[in-house]
Amino acid sequence: MEFPTLRRRTALAAAAALALSLTACSGGAVPAGLDPTPQTPVTVQAGFIPVIDVAALYLGEKQGFFANRGIELNINTAQGGAAAVPPVITGEYQFAFSNIVSVLAARSQGLPLKVIASGSSSTGVAGKDVTMIRVPENSPIRSAADLAGKKVGVNTLKSLLQMLGQVSVEAAHADPASVDFVEMPFPDAVTALGNGNIDAMVTAEPFDTIAAGANTRVIASPYLDMSNSSLTTSVYFTSEQQLQQNPKLFPALKAAIDESLVYAGSHPEETRAQLSSFMKIDPAVAQRVILPTFAPLIPPSSVDVFVKAARQFDLIGDDVSYNDLMWSGSVA
């Protein structure tokens, strides 16, 4: 569920040009920022992708965690994390959601983005994670090592899920370059897996649950091939300019996001109930999907693991340090 590669790079290039022009034009006094209080609420523009991971914030909004801090969310739907970068840079959005690799890619290109809060994390449970590699039930493929020379479906080439597939193949002591990754939308990949047009697919919920109901089985849990513990996989981000202009907004916003994550993590059925309000999902699938872990903390080790893999598989050009990526107010 990510922005196609060419358009993602185009979006990031456009955002880089915007950032440079805004920097050149900036100067003088910083305009008065948003100052939320319950008595004087402010409207905050957010860019969300309609994926399971953002359910925590929809639930938090319903619970009043944002209103209690004087924040009224206006949620704009983005087609991918990179698509939300230009509106954040220009100030159209105060913050947005993305997988962590897209934000690392933008930061490595010099875009002045900062992560303000965790979005979601992997479960850390083998065979029961938010992204897995599946093959047909009757396939001779038994592990990621057997994917050499095989066709593997991913939603977008040169993206997070292809990287995760490559990580699992390498962890199984095979050559990732020997795998033929094929780009196709998730629904098409489930069908192609069933009719033999591809040998495996890298999934993401809710399509892992859908694939699980189509006579498939798991051969790898990529996030556990990256680390033996849960990893922060998605984040909420803003721009350095937004942080400078709204010094009172972001501590309140982060507190509301963190409270939402904690509540969602301890109320999974309420979290599931939010899914149909912002995404197309079969109610039966919504009851069975594997929810991500919702936790406020973003460990430095989690960022380091993604930087290493993204560098290795050419999704980012330069190293990005934890402190470069994170807003100082979000560091535990």
mmCIF file of C-alpha atoms in Angstrom:
data_model
loop_
_atom_site.group_PDB
_atom_site.id
_atom_site.type_symbol
_atom_site.label_atom_id
_atom_site.label_comp_id
_atom_site.label_asym_id
_atom_site.label_seq_id
_atom_site.Cartn_x
_atom_site.Cartn_y
_atom_site.Cartn_z
ATOM 1 C CA MET A 1 0.000 0.000 0.000
ATOM 2 C CA GLU A 2 2.730 2.385 -0.949
ATOM 3 C CA PHE A 3 3.179 5.059 -3.561
ATOM 4 C CA PRO A 4 4.535 3.545 -6.824
ATOM 5 C CA THR A 5 8.280 3.990 -7.099
ATOM 6 C CA LEU A 6 8.532 6.513 -9.949
ATOM 7 C CA ARG A 7 5.804 8.722 -8.533
ATOM 8 C CA ARG A 8 7.275 8.365 -5.046
ATOM 9 C CA ARG A 9 10.662 9.607 -6.264
ATOM 10 C CA THR A 10 8.965 12.383 -8.226
ATOM 11 C CA ALA A 11 7.059 13.423 -5.119
ATOM 12 C CA LEU A 12 10.236 13.475 -3.037
ATOM 13 C CA ALA A 13 12.096 15.443 -5.711
ATOM 14 C CA ALA A 14 9.268 17.980 -5.831
ATOM 15 C CA ALA A 15 9.306 18.203 -2.060
ATOM 16 C CA ALA A 16 13.062 18.782 -2.082
ATOM 17 C CA ALA A 17 12.636 21.677 -4.515
ATOM 18 C CA LEU A 18 9.870 23.091 -2.340
ATOM 19 C CA ALA A 19 12.032 22.844 0.747
ATOM 20 C CA LEU A 20 14.853 24.730 -0.946
ATOM 21 C CA SER A 21 12.533 27.482 -2.172
ATOM 22 C CA LEU A 22 10.909 27.858 1.229
ATOM 23 C CA THR A 23 14.310 28.085 2.870
ATOM 24 C CA ALA A 24 15.394 30.739 0.384
ATOM 25 C CA CYS A 25 12.243 32.761 0.956
ATOM 26 C CA SER A 26 12.173 32.441 4.733
ATOM 27 C CA GLY A 27 13.427 35.132 7.015
ATOM 28 C CA GLY A 28 12.279 37.591 9.623
ATOM 29 C CA ALA A 29 9.875 36.800 12.424
ATOM 30 C CA VAL A 30 8.332 33.371 12.684
ATOM 31 C CA PRO A 31 4.535 33.648 12.374
ATOM 32 C CA ALA A 32 2.430 32.906 15.441
ATOM 33 C CA GLY A 33 1.856 29.189 15.723
ATOM 34 C CA LEU A 34 -1.097 27.042 16.690
ATOM 35 C CA ASP A 35 -1.697 27.114 20.445
ATOM 36 C CA PRO A 36 -4.244 24.435 21.316
ATOM 37 C CA THR A 37 -6.198 24.425 24.570
ATOM 38 C CA PRO A 38 -9.541 22.788 25.402
ATOM 39 C CA GLN A 39 -11.030 26.280 25.638
ATOM 40 C CA THR A 40 -9.571 27.461 22.329
ATOM 41 C CA PRO A 41 -9.255 24.374 20.088
ATOM 42 C CA VAL A 42 -7.349 24.485 16.817
ATOM 43 C CA THR A 43 -7.828 22.490 13.626
ATOM 44 C CA VAL A 44 -4.821 20.364 12.706
ATOM 45 C CA GLN A 45 -4.463 19.050 9.153
ATOM 46 C CA ALA A 46 -3.235 15.448 8.952
ATOM 47 C CA GLY A 47 -2.314 13.248 5.984
ATOM 48 C CA PHE A 48 -3.169 9.568 6.517
ATOM 49 C CA ILE A 49 -2.993 6.506 4.288
ATOM 50 C CA PRO A 50 -6.116 4.336 4.728
ATOM 51 C CA VAL A 51 -4.286 1.372 6.277
ATOM 52 C CA ILE A 52 -4.796 -0.583 9.486
ATOM 53 C CA ASP A 53 -1.908 1.163 11.249
ATOM 54 C CA VAL A 54 -3.746 4.503 11.544
ATOM 55 C CA ALA A 55 -6.726 2.938 13.349
ATOM 56 C CA ALA A 56 -5.141 3.910 16.662
ATOM 57 C CA LEU A 57 -5.547 7.613 15.914
ATOM 58 C CA TYR A 58 -9.121 7.251 14.714
ATOM 59 C CA LEU A 59 -9.828 5.471 17.995
ATOM 60 C CA GLY A 60 -7.927 8.082 19.986
ATOM 61 C CA GLU A 61 -9.915 10.843 18.352
ATOM 62 C CA LYS A 62 -13.135 9.017 19.252
ATOM 63 C CA GLN A 63 -11.941 8.681 22.851
ATOM 64 C CA GLY A 64 -11.338 12.426 23.070
ATOM 65 C CA PHE A 65 -7.567 12.287 23.498
ATOM 66 C CA PHE A 66 -7.078 15.045 20.928
ATOM 67 C CA ALA A 67 -10.069 17.178 21.937
ATOM 68 C CA ASN A 68 -8.887 17.073 25.554
ATOM 69 C CA ARG A 69 -5.786 18.899 24.370
ATOM 70 C CA GLY A 70 -7.592 21.377 22.141
ATOM 71 C CA ILE A 71 -6.860 19.560 18.871
ATOM 72 C CA GLU A 72 -9.454 18.930 16.185
ATOM 73 C CA LEU A 73 -8.060 16.588 13.536
ATOM 74 C CA ASN A 74 -8.978 17.117 9.898
ATOM 75 C CA ILE A 75 -7.811 13.934 8.196
ATOM 76 C CA ASN A 76 -6.807 14.119 4.526
ATOM 77 C CA THR A 77 -6.380 10.862 2.614
ATOM 78 C CA ALA A 78 -2.978 10.382 0.963
ATOM 79 C CA GLN A 79 -2.135 7.675 -1.580
ATOM 80 C CA GLY A 80 1.177 6.879 0.061
ATOM 81 C CA GLY A 81 3.662 8.206 2.590
ATOM 82 C CA ALA A 82 5.663 10.060 -0.057
ATOM 83 C CA ALA A 83 2.510 11.722 -1.379
ATOM 84 C CA ALA A 84 2.068 13.403 1.992
ATOM 85 C CA VAL A 85 5.582 14.860 2.049
ATOM 86 C CA PRO A 86 4.971 17.947 -0.167
ATOM 87 C CA PRO A 87 1.860 19.061 1.805
ATOM 88 C CA VAL A 88 3.837 18.731 5.038
ATOM 89 C CA ILE A 89 6.742 20.723 3.589
ATOM 90 C CA THR A 90 4.440 23.522 2.373
ATOM 91 C CA GLY A 91 2.463 23.607 5.607
ATOM 92 C CA GLU A 92 -0.790 22.377 4.106
ATOM 93 C CA TYR A 93 -0.594 19.461 6.563
ATOM 94 C CA GLN A 94 0.802 19.831 10.056
ATOM 95 C CA PHE A 95 1.783 16.151 10.140
ATOM 96 C CA ALA A 96 1.350 12.893 8.229
ATOM 97 C CA PHE A 97 1.712 9.117 8.423
ATOM 98 C CA SER A 98 4.191 6.929 6.530
ATOM 99 C CA ASN A 99 6.158 3.735 6.733
ATOM 100 C CA ILE A 100 9.532 4.478 8.269
ATOM 101 C CA VAL A 101 11.531 3.695 5.107
ATOM 102 C CA SER A 102 9.797 6.415 3.074
ATOM 103 C CA VAL A 103 10.668 8.974 5.749
ATOM 104 C CA LEU A 104 14.260 7.735 5.868
ATOM 105 C CA ALA A 105 14.440 8.072 2.071
ATOM 106 C CA ALA A 106 13.165 11.642 2.227
ATOM 107 C CA ARG A 107 15.535 12.548 5.039
ATOM 108 C CA SER A 108 18.483 10.996 3.184
ATOM 109 C CA GLN A 109 17.660 13.283 0.237
ATOM 110 C CA GLY A 110 17.978 16.307 2.492
ATOM 111 C CA LEU A 111 14.308 16.970 3.160
ATOM 112 C CA PRO A 112 13.807 18.652 6.553
ATOM 113 C CA LEU A 113 11.485 16.033 8.018
ATOM 114 C CA LYS A 114 11.307 14.917 11.631
ATOM 115 C CA VAL A 115 9.529 11.968 13.191
ATOM 116 C CA ILE A 116 7.263 13.132 16.001
ATOM 117 C CA ALA A 117 5.716 9.835 17.099
ATOM 118 C CA SER A 118 5.511 6.128 16.480
ATOM 119 C CA GLY A 119 2.812 4.860 14.152
ATOM 120 C CA SER A 120 2.917 1.100 14.586
ATOM 121 C CA SER A 121 5.301 -1.777 15.151
ATOM 122 C CA SER A 122 5.670 -5.367 14.047
ATOM 123 C CA THR A 123 4.372 -8.033 16.420
ATOM 124 C CA GLY A 124 7.633 -9.879 16.929
ATOM 125 C CA VAL A 125 5.757 -13.191 16.582
ATOM 126 C CA ALA A 126 6.876 -15.605 13.855
ATOM 127 C CA GLY A 127 4.078 -16.537 11.474
ATOM 128 C CA LYS A 128 1.719 -14.010 13.034
ATOM 129 C CA ASP A 129 3.082 -10.672 11.908
ATOM 130 C CA VAL A 130 1.779 -7.764 9.846
ATOM 131 C CA THR A 131 3.976 -8.673 6.860
ATOM 132 C CA MET A 132 4.874 -12.211 5.823
ATOM 133 C CA ILE A 133 5.949 -14.204 2.786
ATOM 134 C CA ARG A 134 3.368 -16.731 1.590
ATOM 135 C CA VAL A 135 3.333 -19.548 -0.937
ATOM 136 C CA PRO A 136 0.546 -21.901 -2.081
ATOM 137 C CA GLU A 137 -0.228 -24.667 0.400
ATOM 138 C CA ASN A 138 0.986 -27.342 -2.033
ATOM 139 C CA SER A 139 4.156 -25.493 -3.085
ATOM 140 C CA PRO A 140 7.512 -27.273 -2.773
ATOM 141 C CA ILE A 141 8.977 -24.012 -1.429
ATOM 142 C CA ARG A 142 9.766 -24.474 2.259
ATOM 143 C CA SER A 143 11.802 -21.399 3.155
ATOM 144 C CA ALA A 144 12.950 -18.083 1.753
ATOM 145 C CA ALA A 145 16.098 -19.844 0.535
ATOM 146 C CA ASP A 146 13.932 -21.652 -2.020
ATOM 147 C CA LEU A 147 12.858 -18.359 -3.614
ATOM 148 C CA ALA A 148 16.032 -18.174 -5.722
ATOM 149 C CA GLY A 149 14.946 -18.038 -9.361
ATOM 150 C CA LYS A 150 11.281 -17.708 -8.393
ATOM 151 C CA LYS A 151 8.696 -14.996 -9.082
ATOM 152 C CA VAL A 152 7.639 -13.105 -5.970
ATOM 153 C CA GLY A 153 4.805 -10.591 -5.995
ATOM 154 C CA VAL A 154 5.202 -7.242 -4.238
ATOM 155 C CA ASN A 155 2.858 -4.266 -4.307
ATOM 156 C CA THR A 156 5.606 -1.901 -5.480
ATOM 157 C CA LEU A 157 9.106 -2.517 -6.813
ATOM 158 C CA LYS A 158 12.044 -0.881 -5.034
ATOM 159 C CA SER A 159 9.925 -0.368 -1.941
ATOM 160 C CA LEU A 160 9.573 -1.507 1.660
ATOM 161 C CA LEU A 161 8.022 -4.882 0.860
ATOM 162 C CA GLN A 162 10.595 -5.802 -1.788
ATOM 163 C CA MET A 163 13.287 -4.871 0.721
ATOM 164 C CA LEU A 164 11.656 -7.138 3.300
ATOM 165 C CA GLY A 165 11.576 -9.987 0.804
ATOM 166 C CA GLN A 166 15.259 -9.462 0.078
ATOM 167 C CA VAL A 167 16.045 -9.412 3.801
ATOM 168 C CA SER A 168 14.365 -12.797 4.308
ATOM 169 C CA VAL A 169 16.123 -14.364 1.328
ATOM 170 C CA GLU A 170 19.507 -13.166 2.564
ATOM 171 C CA ALA A 171 18.731 -14.330 6.108
ATOM 172 C CA ALA A 172 18.106 -17.786 4.635
ATOM 173 C CA HIS A 173 21.608 -17.690 3.085
ATOM 174 C CA ALA A 174 20.415 -17.266 -0.498
ATOM 175 C CA ASP A 175 21.074 -14.494 -3.017
ATOM 176 C CA PRO A 176 18.364 -11.778 -3.039
ATOM 177 C CA ALA A 177 19.459 -10.764 -6.548
ATOM 178 C CA SER A 178 18.372 -14.180 -7.818
ATOM 179 C CA VAL A 179 14.713 -13.499 -6.997
ATOM 180 C CA ASP A 180 12.404 -12.130 -9.697
ATOM 181 C CA PHE A 181 10.242 -9.579 -7.898
ATOM 182 C CA VAL A 182 7.066 -8.762 -9.811
ATOM 183 C CA GLU A 183 4.985 -5.645 -9.149
ATOM 184 C CA MET A 184 1.239 -6.157 -8.766
ATOM 185 C CA PRO A 185 -1.531 -4.888 -6.492
ATOM 186 C CA PHE A 186 -2.226 -7.043 -3.444
ATOM 187 C CA PRO A 187 -5.581 -8.426 -4.676
ATOM 188 C CA ASP A 188 -4.007 -9.420 -7.990
ATOM 189 C CA ALA A 189 -1.096 -11.073 -6.193
ATOM 190 C CA VAL A 190 -3.438 -13.252 -4.133
ATOM 191 C CA THR A 191 -5.126 -14.377 -7.359
ATOM 192 C CA ALA A 192 -1.802 -14.868 -9.165
ATOM 193 C CA LEU A 193 -0.533 -16.977 -6.278
ATOM 194 C CA GLY A 194 -3.578 -19.201 -6.548
ATOM 195 C CA ASN A 195 -3.299 -19.744 -10.299
ATOM 196 C CA GLY A 196 0.467 -20.232 -10.359
ATOM 197 C CA ASN A 197 1.476 -17.016 -12.106
ATOM 198 C CA ILE A 198 3.765 -16.186 -9.195
ATOM 199 C CA ASP A 199 5.511 -18.499 -6.743
ATOM 200 C CA ALA A 200 5.219 -16.366 -3.607
ATOM 201 C CA MET A 201 4.069 -12.978 -2.388
ATOM 202 C CA VAL A 202 5.156 -10.529 0.283
ATOM 203 C CA THR A 203 1.999 -9.609 2.140
ATOM 204 C CA ALA A 204 0.717 -6.781 4.296
ATOM 205 C CA GLU A 205 -2.489 -6.786 6.286
ATOM 206 C CA PRO A 206 -5.359 -7.073 5.547
ATOM 207 C CA PHE A 207 -4.127 -8.974 2.501
ATOM 208 C CA ASP A 208 -2.167 -11.476 4.552
ATOM 209 C CA THR A 209 -5.419 -12.545 6.181
ATOM 210 C CA ILE A 210 -7.114 -12.673 2.771
ATOM 211 C CA ALA A 211 -4.242 -14.769 1.385
ATOM 212 C CA ALA A 212 -4.375 -17.032 4.442
ATOM 213 C CA GLY A 213 -7.938 -17.905 3.473
ATOM 214 C CA ALA A 214 -6.863 -18.841 -0.053
ATOM 215 C CA ASN A 215 -4.902 -22.040 0.706
ATOM 216 C CA THR A 216 -1.514 -20.469 1.371
ATOM 217 C CA ARG A 217 1.081 -20.863 4.091
ATOM 218 C CA VAL A 218 3.819 -18.724 5.615
ATOM 219 C CA ILE A 219 7.469 -19.423 4.821
ATOM 220 C CA ALA A 220 9.056 -16.313 6.372
ATOM 221 C CA SER A 221 8.377 -13.446 8.758
ATOM 222 C CA PRO A 222 10.619 -10.696 7.329
ATOM 223 C CA TYR A 223 10.627 -8.344 10.300
ATOM 224 C CA LEU A 224 11.927 -11.164 12.485
ATOM 225 C CA ASP A 225 14.600 -11.792 9.874
ATOM 226 C CA MET A 226 15.677 -8.176 10.456
ATOM 227 C CA SER A 227 15.546 -8.319 14.253
ATOM 228 C CA ASN A 228 14.529 -10.814 16.916
ATOM 229 C CA SER A 229 12.183 -8.280 18.501
ATOM 230 C CA SER A 230 9.365 -5.939 17.502
ATOM 231 C CA LEU A 231 10.374 -3.077 15.178
ATOM 232 C CA THR A 232 8.833 0.355 14.656
ATOM 233 C CA THR A 233 7.548 0.062 11.089
ATOM 234 C CA SER A 234 5.548 3.271 10.618
ATOM 235 C CA VAL A 235 5.699 6.785 12.021
ATOM 236 C CA TYR A 236 4.049 10.193 12.135
ATOM 237 C CA PHE A 237 6.236 12.990 10.807
ATOM 238 C CA THR A 238 6.319 16.729 10.256
ATOM 239 C CA SER A 239 8.783 19.331 8.971
ATOM 240 C CA GLU A 240 11.400 21.260 10.890
ATOM 241 C CA GLN A 241 9.641 24.471 9.864
ATOM 242 C CA GLN A 242 6.353 23.243 11.336
ATOM 243 C CA LEU A 243 8.109 22.435 14.599
ATOM 244 C CA GLN A 244 9.606 25.923 14.719
ATOM 245 C CA GLN A 245 6.322 27.627 13.895
ATOM 246 C CA ASN A 246 4.164 25.587 16.270
ATOM 247 C CA PRO A 247 6.176 25.010 19.459
ATOM 248 C CA LYS A 248 3.033 24.600 21.585
ATOM 249 C CA LEU A 249 1.193 22.326 19.177
ATOM 250 C CA PHE A 250 3.567 19.416 18.823
ATOM 251 C CA PRO A 251 4.035 18.480 22.505
ATOM 252 C CA ALA A 252 0.234 18.337 22.794
ATOM 253 C CA LEU A 253 -0.095 16.459 19.504
ATOM 254 C CA LYS A 254 2.534 13.895 20.459
ATOM 255 C CA ALA A 255 0.885 13.363 23.850
ATOM 256 C CA ALA A 256 -2.451 12.706 22.126
ATOM 257 C CA ILE A 257 -0.860 10.296 19.638
ATOM 258 C CA ASP A 258 0.987 8.428 22.383
ATOM 259 C CA GLU A 259 -2.169 8.115 24.485
ATOM 260 C CA SER A 260 -4.002 6.820 21.415
ATOM 261 C CA LEU A 261 -1.317 4.190 20.800
ATOM 262 C CA VAL A 262 -1.415 2.956 24.383
ATOM 263 C CA TYR A 263 -5.212 2.782 24.380
ATOM 264 C CA ALA A 264 -5.358 0.993 21.018
ATOM 265 C CA GLY A 265 -2.774 -1.512 22.171
ATOM 266 C CA SER A 266 -4.869 -2.463 25.186
ATOM 267 C CA HIS A 267 -8.243 -2.373 23.389
ATOM 268 C CA PRO A 268 -7.791 -4.458 20.215
ATOM 269 C CA GLU A 269 -11.499 -5.044 19.587
ATOM 270 C CA GLU A 270 -12.217 -1.322 19.721
ATOM 271 C CA THR A 271 -9.324 -0.816 17.318
ATOM 272 C CA ARG A 272 -10.760 -3.379 14.910
ATOM 273 C CA ALA A 273 -14.120 -1.629 15.075
ATOM 274 C CA GLN A 274 -12.543 1.519 13.600
ATOM 275 C CA LEU A 275 -11.298 -0.152 10.415
ATOM 276 C CA SER A 276 -14.498 -0.014 8.400
ATOM 277 C CA SER A 277 -14.847 3.708 9.136
ATOM 278 C CA PHE A 278 -11.868 4.685 6.976
ATOM 279 C CA MET A 279 -10.971 1.747 4.721
ATOM 280 C CA LYS A 280 -12.739 -0.818 2.571
ATOM 281 C CA ILE A 281 -12.560 -4.099 4.453
ATOM 282 C CA ASP A 282 -14.803 -7.120 4.779
ATOM 283 C CA PRO A 283 -16.153 -7.277 8.361
ATOM 284 C CA ALA A 284 -15.100 -10.922 8.637
ATOM 285 C CA VAL A 285 -11.556 -10.022 7.566
ATOM 286 C CA ALA A 286 -11.484 -7.109 10.023
ATOM 287 C CA GLN A 287 -12.145 -9.555 12.841
ATOM 288 C CA ARG A 288 -9.248 -11.795 11.815
ATOM 289 C CA VAL A 289 -6.484 -9.417 10.727
ATOM 290 C CA ILE A 290 -3.292 -9.382 12.723
ATOM 291 C CA LEU A 291 -3.101 -5.960 14.308
ATOM 292 C CA PRO A 292 0.276 -4.260 14.603
ATOM 293 C CA THR A 293 1.753 -3.503 17.977
ATOM 294 C CA PHE A 294 0.936 0.029 19.081
ATOM 295 C CA ALA A 295 3.712 1.397 21.289
ATOM 296 C CA PRO A 296 4.932 5.002 21.722
ATOM 297 C CA LEU A 297 8.632 4.193 22.096
ATOM 298 C CA ILE A 298 10.839 4.217 18.989
ATOM 299 C CA PRO A 299 14.100 2.503 19.979
ATOM 300 C CA PRO A 300 17.300 3.680 18.274
ATOM 301 C CA SER A 301 18.044 0.051 17.419
ATOM 302 C CA SER A 302 14.822 -0.120 15.389
ATOM 303 C CA VAL A 303 15.813 2.876 13.273
ATOM 304 C CA ASP A 304 19.339 1.528 12.830
ATOM 305 C CA VAL A 305 18.053 -1.803 11.498
ATOM 306 C CA PHE A 306 15.935 -0.083 8.859
ATOM 307 C CA VAL A 307 18.743 2.274 7.850
ATOM 308 C CA LYS A 308 21.095 -0.670 7.380
ATOM 309 C CA ALA A 309 18.633 -2.632 5.232
ATOM 310 C CA ALA A 310 17.528 0.407 3.222
ATOM 311 C CA ARG A 311 21.161 1.273 2.457
ATOM 312 C CA GLN A 312 21.988 -2.303 1.492
ATOM 313 C CA PHE A 313 19.078 -2.591 -0.925
ATOM 314 C CA ASP A 314 19.419 0.916 -2.395
ATOM 315 C CA LEU A 315 16.297 2.539 -0.982
ATOM 316 C CA ILE A 316 18.340 5.318 0.592
ATOM 317 C CA GLY A 317 21.637 6.789 -0.504
ATOM 318 C CA ASP A 318 23.101 8.063 2.757
ATOM 319 C CA ASP A 319 23.010 7.020 6.376
ATOM 320 C CA VAL A 320 20.407 8.719 8.548
ATOM 321 C CA SER A 321 21.131 8.857 12.259
ATOM 322 C CA TYR A 322 18.522 8.439 14.972
ATOM 323 C CA ASN A 323 19.004 12.036 16.112
ATOM 324 C CA ASP A 324 18.728 13.354 12.553
ATOM 325 C CA LEU A 325 15.433 11.542 12.101
ATOM 326 C CA MET A 326 13.773 12.176 15.430
ATOM 327 C CA TRP A 327 12.300 15.379 16.815
ATOM 328 C CA SER A 328 14.030 16.026 20.137
ATOM 329 C CA GLY A 329 10.661 16.075 21.885
ATOM 330 C CA SER A 330 9.998 12.516 20.739
ATOM 331 C CA VAL A 331 13.210 10.965 22.046
ATOM 332 C CA ALA A 332 12.674 8.966 25.217
#
